[in-house]
């Protein structure tokens, strides 16, 4: 007789154990779904905000902004696909030979006296017109850089000049954005000039 009494208390314990396992399994499924389903829709706005924050040359384009708006309609495969494409900067366009070369203003931002004049001789020797030289003393530029006005024909010419001079190329920054039309070359102590292996 003791065996039927001992069997009845173990059955409710087993049933409670199975019920707890079932609740745990449901919680696991909900957690996985919310991790992969719900978390993916919140990720693109954060990724969009972080990709537009750096002043990189390709971050203000419209395609990365349009990708997150299509993300809610797509599954979780869209955010991982949009993140690498927004961080990959397309290669600069190859300048066409014979394309018009914008005039260049050259400013010395180094401790080397006469560096702007030396750079202007090398720029002229490579086919550009030098519109003027001088000193840039409104700040410290970290490396020799060619600046252009975005959305103008200066961009291709600036990229070509930067390749010739082995310099960085960037859109104009706030301190020089309203300067006269043309390319601005700010030379620093690291100015190397054109490669000798042409």
Tab-separated table of C-alpha atoms in Angstrom:
chain	number	residue	atom	x	y	z
A	1	UNK	CA	0.000	0.000	0.000
A	2	UNK	CA	2.805	2.361	0.521
A	3	UNK	CA	3.758	2.159	-3.114
A	4	UNK	CA	0.522	3.816	-4.443
A	5	UNK	CA	0.906	6.706	-1.975
A	6	UNK	CA	4.548	7.274	-2.954
A	7	UNK	CA	3.603	7.206	-6.638
A	8	UNK	CA	1.017	9.967	-6.341
A	9	UNK	CA	3.355	12.633	-4.838
A	10	UNK	CA	6.021	11.945	-7.491
A	11	UNK	CA	3.577	12.442	-10.365
A	12	UNK	CA	2.703	16.043	-9.401
A	13	UNK	CA	6.430	16.743	-8.945
A	14	UNK	CA	7.178	15.334	-12.381
A	15	UNK	CA	4.300	17.320	-13.887
A	16	UNK	CA	5.573	20.497	-12.245
A	17	UNK	CA	9.074	19.764	-13.542
A	18	UNK	CA	7.795	19.281	-17.085
A	19	UNK	CA	5.744	22.464	-16.795
A	20	UNK	CA	8.845	24.410	-15.718
A	21	UNK	CA	10.826	22.917	-18.604
A	22	UNK	CA	8.040	23.942	-20.984
A	23	UNK	CA	8.044	27.519	-19.626
A	24	UNK	CA	11.841	27.632	-19.946
A	25	UNK	CA	11.636	26.406	-23.555
A	26	UNK	CA	9.012	29.046	-24.415
A	27	UNK	CA	11.144	31.748	-22.765
A	28	UNK	CA	14.166	30.556	-24.751
A	29	UNK	CA	12.250	30.707	-28.028
A	30	UNK	CA	10.935	34.211	-27.228
A	31	UNK	CA	14.447	35.341	-26.293
A	32	UNK	CA	15.949	34.007	-29.536
A	33	UNK	CA	13.177	35.567	-31.629
A	34	UNK	CA	13.543	38.948	-29.932
A	35	UNK	CA	17.337	38.782	-30.228
A	36	UNK	CA	17.363	38.090	-33.938
A	37	UNK	CA	14.026	39.571	-34.985
A	38	UNK	CA	13.431	42.594	-32.763
A	39	UNK	CA	17.094	43.570	-32.234
A	40	UNK	CA	17.736	43.730	-35.991
A	41	UNK	CA	15.167	46.486	-36.540
A	42	UNK	CA	16.726	48.660	-33.828
A	43	UNK	CA	20.289	48.225	-35.105
A	44	UNK	CA	20.090	50.152	-38.457
A	45	UNK	CA	19.229	53.568	-36.936
A	46	UNK	CA	22.204	53.240	-34.576
A	47	UNK	CA	24.432	52.140	-37.440
A	48	UNK	CA	23.126	55.000	-39.589
A	49	UNK	CA	23.868	57.555	-36.895
A	50	UNK	CA	27.382	56.226	-36.365
A	51	UNK	CA	28.131	56.085	-40.094
A	52	UNK	CA	27.117	59.714	-40.622
A	53	UNK	CA	29.062	61.040	-37.629
A	54	UNK	CA	32.655	60.704	-38.999
A	55	UNK	CA	33.700	63.307	-41.562
A	56	UNK	CA	34.708	60.647	-44.052
A	57	UNK	CA	34.338	61.534	-47.705
A	58	UNK	CA	31.475	59.140	-48.548
A	59	UNK	CA	29.314	59.211	-45.448
A	60	UNK	CA	26.886	61.932	-46.465
A	61	UNK	CA	25.635	60.084	-49.544
A	62	UNK	CA	21.931	59.229	-49.822
A	63	UNK	CA	22.184	55.410	-50.395
A	64	UNK	CA	23.095	54.570	-46.747
A	65	UNK	CA	20.182	56.742	-45.529
A	66	UNK	CA	17.723	54.985	-47.837
A	67	UNK	CA	18.846	51.489	-46.825
A	68	UNK	CA	17.547	51.686	-43.212
A	69	UNK	CA	14.136	52.885	-44.402
A	70	UNK	CA	13.809	49.633	-46.336
A	71	UNK	CA	15.108	47.584	-43.386
A	72	UNK	CA	11.753	47.256	-41.539
A	73	UNK	CA	10.206	45.612	-44.607
A	74	UNK	CA	13.113	43.170	-44.925
A	75	UNK	CA	14.257	40.404	-42.619
A	76	UNK	CA	17.351	40.384	-40.414
A	77	UNK	CA	19.605	39.848	-43.428
A	78	UNK	CA	19.248	43.508	-44.468
A	79	UNK	CA	21.066	45.203	-41.527
A	80	UNK	CA	24.263	43.103	-41.828
A	81	UNK	CA	24.237	43.706	-45.594
A	82	UNK	CA	23.813	47.483	-45.162
A	83	UNK	CA	26.475	47.870	-42.465
A	84	UNK	CA	29.461	46.747	-44.585
A	85	UNK	CA	28.274	48.715	-47.635
A	86	UNK	CA	28.026	51.910	-45.577
A	87	UNK	CA	31.532	51.448	-44.162
A	88	UNK	CA	33.137	50.616	-47.507
A	89	UNK	CA	34.215	53.759	-49.295
A	90	UNK	CA	34.109	53.391	-53.085
A	91	UNK	CA	37.394	54.057	-54.874
A	92	UNK	CA	37.849	57.590	-56.176
A	93	UNK	CA	36.916	58.153	-59.805
A	94	UNK	CA	39.839	57.889	-62.176
A	95	UNK	CA	40.545	61.324	-63.655
A	96	UNK	CA	40.260	61.467	-67.411
A	97	UNK	CA	43.493	62.388	-69.197
A	98	UNK	CA	43.226	65.828	-70.704
A	99	UNK	CA	40.464	66.908	-68.325
A	100	UNK	CA	40.524	70.577	-67.383
A	101	UNK	CA	42.750	71.240	-64.400
A	102	UNK	CA	41.421	73.682	-61.832
A	103	UNK	CA	43.726	76.529	-60.723
A	104	UNK	CA	45.641	75.855	-57.508
A	105	UNK	CA	46.331	78.107	-54.527
A	106	UNK	CA	49.225	76.860	-52.412
A	107	UNK	CA	49.658	77.668	-48.728
A	108	UNK	CA	52.619	76.838	-46.496
A	109	UNK	CA	51.678	75.344	-43.113
A	110	UNK	CA	55.163	74.148	-42.193
A	111	UNK	CA	58.334	75.326	-40.514
A	112	UNK	CA	60.153	75.257	-43.878
A	113	UNK	CA	60.584	78.731	-45.360
A	114	UNK	CA	59.666	78.931	-49.057
A	115	UNK	CA	57.920	75.553	-49.186
A	116	UNK	CA	54.848	77.021	-50.942
A	117	UNK	CA	57.082	78.472	-53.688
A	118	UNK	CA	58.891	75.132	-54.099
A	119	UNK	CA	55.558	73.306	-54.280
A	120	UNK	CA	54.201	75.812	-56.819
A	121	UNK	CA	57.136	75.083	-59.159
A	122	UNK	CA	56.369	71.357	-58.974
A	123	UNK	CA	52.626	71.907	-59.439
A	124	UNK	CA	53.256	74.059	-62.558
A	125	UNK	CA	55.697	71.470	-63.917
A	126	UNK	CA	52.890	68.901	-63.757
A	127	UNK	CA	50.412	70.992	-65.767
A	128	UNK	CA	48.394	72.994	-63.226
A	129	UNK	CA	48.048	76.761	-63.088
A	130	UNK	CA	49.099	78.275	-59.767
A	131	UNK	CA	46.738	81.119	-58.840
A	132	UNK	CA	48.764	82.201	-55.805
A	133	UNK	CA	50.924	81.210	-52.863
A	134	UNK	CA	51.070	82.231	-49.231
A	135	UNK	CA	51.080	81.006	-45.657
A	136	UNK	CA	48.254	79.241	-43.845
A	137	UNK	CA	48.369	80.207	-40.187
A	138	UNK	CA	44.752	79.619	-39.089
A	139	UNK	CA	45.496	76.193	-37.661
A	140	UNK	CA	47.766	73.193	-37.852
A	141	UNK	CA	47.160	70.859	-40.802
A	142	UNK	CA	48.547	67.379	-39.938
A	143	UNK	CA	49.697	66.365	-43.424
A	144	UNK	CA	50.006	67.822	-46.913
A	145	UNK	CA	46.461	67.888	-48.289
A	146	UNK	CA	44.697	68.931	-51.496
A	147	UNK	CA	41.244	70.450	-50.852
A	148	UNK	CA	38.323	70.814	-53.295
A	149	UNK	CA	34.744	72.079	-53.286
A	150	UNK	CA	32.422	69.034	-53.271
A	151	UNK	CA	30.061	68.756	-56.208
A	152	UNK	CA	32.316	70.716	-58.576
A	153	UNK	CA	34.750	69.828	-61.348
A	154	UNK	CA	37.550	70.542	-58.858
A	155	UNK	CA	37.190	67.090	-57.299
A	156	UNK	CA	38.663	65.086	-60.194
A	157	UNK	CA	41.458	67.603	-60.685
A	158	UNK	CA	42.222	67.611	-56.937
A	159	UNK	CA	42.393	63.818	-56.838
A	160	UNK	CA	44.728	63.812	-59.818
A	161	UNK	CA	46.987	66.429	-58.206
A	162	UNK	CA	46.985	64.539	-54.896
A	163	UNK	CA	48.037	61.353	-56.700
A	164	UNK	CA	50.880	63.199	-58.437
A	165	UNK	CA	52.089	64.828	-55.206
A	166	UNK	CA	51.477	61.729	-53.022
A	167	UNK	CA	49.244	63.823	-50.758
A	168	UNK	CA	45.896	63.404	-49.056
A	169	UNK	CA	42.761	64.759	-50.788
A	170	UNK	CA	39.658	65.976	-48.923
A	171	UNK	CA	36.659	68.284	-49.315
A	172	UNK	CA	37.229	71.828	-48.052
A	173	UNK	CA	36.761	72.315	-44.322
A	174	UNK	CA	34.931	75.143	-42.551
A	175	UNK	CA	37.904	77.542	-42.426
A	176	UNK	CA	38.486	77.507	-46.211
A	177	UNK	CA	35.084	76.516	-47.641
A	178	UNK	CA	34.262	80.067	-48.786
A	179	UNK	CA	37.689	80.805	-50.325
A	180	UNK	CA	37.931	81.595	-54.051
A	181	UNK	CA	37.173	78.871	-56.581
A	182	UNK	CA	39.912	76.386	-57.360
A	183	UNK	CA	41.943	73.753	-55.597
A	184	UNK	CA	43.719	74.588	-52.349
A	185	UNK	CA	46.971	72.789	-51.574
A	186	UNK	CA	48.241	73.176	-48.007
A	187	UNK	CA	51.808	71.895	-47.726
A	188	UNK	CA	53.281	70.724	-44.431
A	189	UNK	CA	56.676	69.423	-43.274
A	190	UNK	CA	55.919	66.030	-44.876
A	191	UNK	CA	55.598	67.465	-48.426
A	192	UNK	CA	57.432	65.089	-50.786
A	193	UNK	CA	56.525	66.477	-54.178
A	194	UNK	CA	55.871	64.312	-57.218
A	195	UNK	CA	57.246	60.830	-57.469
A	196	UNK	CA	60.521	60.753	-59.360
A	197	UNK	CA	59.455	57.517	-61.121
A	198	UNK	CA	57.037	58.880	-63.697
